[in-house]
Coordinates of N, CA and C in Angstrom, one line a residue:
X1 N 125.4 128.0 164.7 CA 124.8 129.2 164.2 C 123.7 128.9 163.2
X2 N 123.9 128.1 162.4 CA 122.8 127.5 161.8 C 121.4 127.1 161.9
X3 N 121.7 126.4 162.9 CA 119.9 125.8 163.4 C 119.6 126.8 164.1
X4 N 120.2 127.3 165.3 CA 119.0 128.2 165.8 C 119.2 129.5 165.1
X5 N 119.6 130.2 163.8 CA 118.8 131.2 163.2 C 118.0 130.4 162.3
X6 N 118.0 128.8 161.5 CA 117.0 128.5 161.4 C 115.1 128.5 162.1
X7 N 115.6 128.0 163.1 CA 114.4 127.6 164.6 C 114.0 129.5 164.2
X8 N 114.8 130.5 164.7 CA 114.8 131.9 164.6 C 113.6 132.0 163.8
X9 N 114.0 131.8 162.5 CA 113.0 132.4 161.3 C 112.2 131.6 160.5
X10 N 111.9 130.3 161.2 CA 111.0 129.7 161.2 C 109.3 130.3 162.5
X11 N 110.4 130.6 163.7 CA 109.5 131.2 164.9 C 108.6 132.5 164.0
X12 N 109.5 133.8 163.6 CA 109.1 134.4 162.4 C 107.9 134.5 161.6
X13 N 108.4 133.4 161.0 CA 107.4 133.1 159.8 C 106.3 132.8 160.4
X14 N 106.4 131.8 161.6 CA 105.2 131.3 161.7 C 104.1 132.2 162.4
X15 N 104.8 133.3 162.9 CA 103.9 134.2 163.5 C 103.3 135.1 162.6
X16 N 104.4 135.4 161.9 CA 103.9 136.0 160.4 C 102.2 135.9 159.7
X17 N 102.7 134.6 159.4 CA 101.7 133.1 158.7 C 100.2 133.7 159.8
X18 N 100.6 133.5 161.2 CA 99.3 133.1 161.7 C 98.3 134.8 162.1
X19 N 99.7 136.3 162.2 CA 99.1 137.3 162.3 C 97.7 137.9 161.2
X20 N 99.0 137.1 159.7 CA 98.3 137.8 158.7 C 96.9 136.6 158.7
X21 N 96.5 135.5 158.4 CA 96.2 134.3 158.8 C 94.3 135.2 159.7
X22 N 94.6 135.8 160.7 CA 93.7 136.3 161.5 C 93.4 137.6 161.3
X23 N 94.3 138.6 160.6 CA 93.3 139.5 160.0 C 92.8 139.1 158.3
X24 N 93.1 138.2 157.5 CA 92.4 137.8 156.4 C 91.0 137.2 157.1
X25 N 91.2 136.4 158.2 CA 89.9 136.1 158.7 C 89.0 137.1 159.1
X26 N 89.2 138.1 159.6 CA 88.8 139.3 159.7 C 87.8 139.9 159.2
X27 N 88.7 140.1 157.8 CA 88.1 141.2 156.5 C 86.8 140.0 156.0
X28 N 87.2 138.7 156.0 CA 86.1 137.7 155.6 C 85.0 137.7 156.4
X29 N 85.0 138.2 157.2 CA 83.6 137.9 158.1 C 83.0 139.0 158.2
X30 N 83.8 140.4 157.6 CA 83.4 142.0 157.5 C 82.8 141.5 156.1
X31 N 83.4 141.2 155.0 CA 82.6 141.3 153.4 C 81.2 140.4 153.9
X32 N 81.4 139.1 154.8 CA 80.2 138.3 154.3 C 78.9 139.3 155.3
X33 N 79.3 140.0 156.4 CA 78.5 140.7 156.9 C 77.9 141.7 156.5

């Protein structure tokens, strides 16, 4: 039960990480524009 709700919420995070990750890149290319 351990590792894979580990693996689980690592998958999570890392989608998390890379959604927010691409709208911060976003708003940076709106301010520099």
């Amino acid at each position: 039960m351990g590792l894979p709700f580990a693996v689980f919420m690592l998958c999570i995070y890392a989608l998390i990480a890379w959604s927010g990750n691409k709208i911060l890149n976003e708003d940076d290319e709106k301010t520099v524009r």
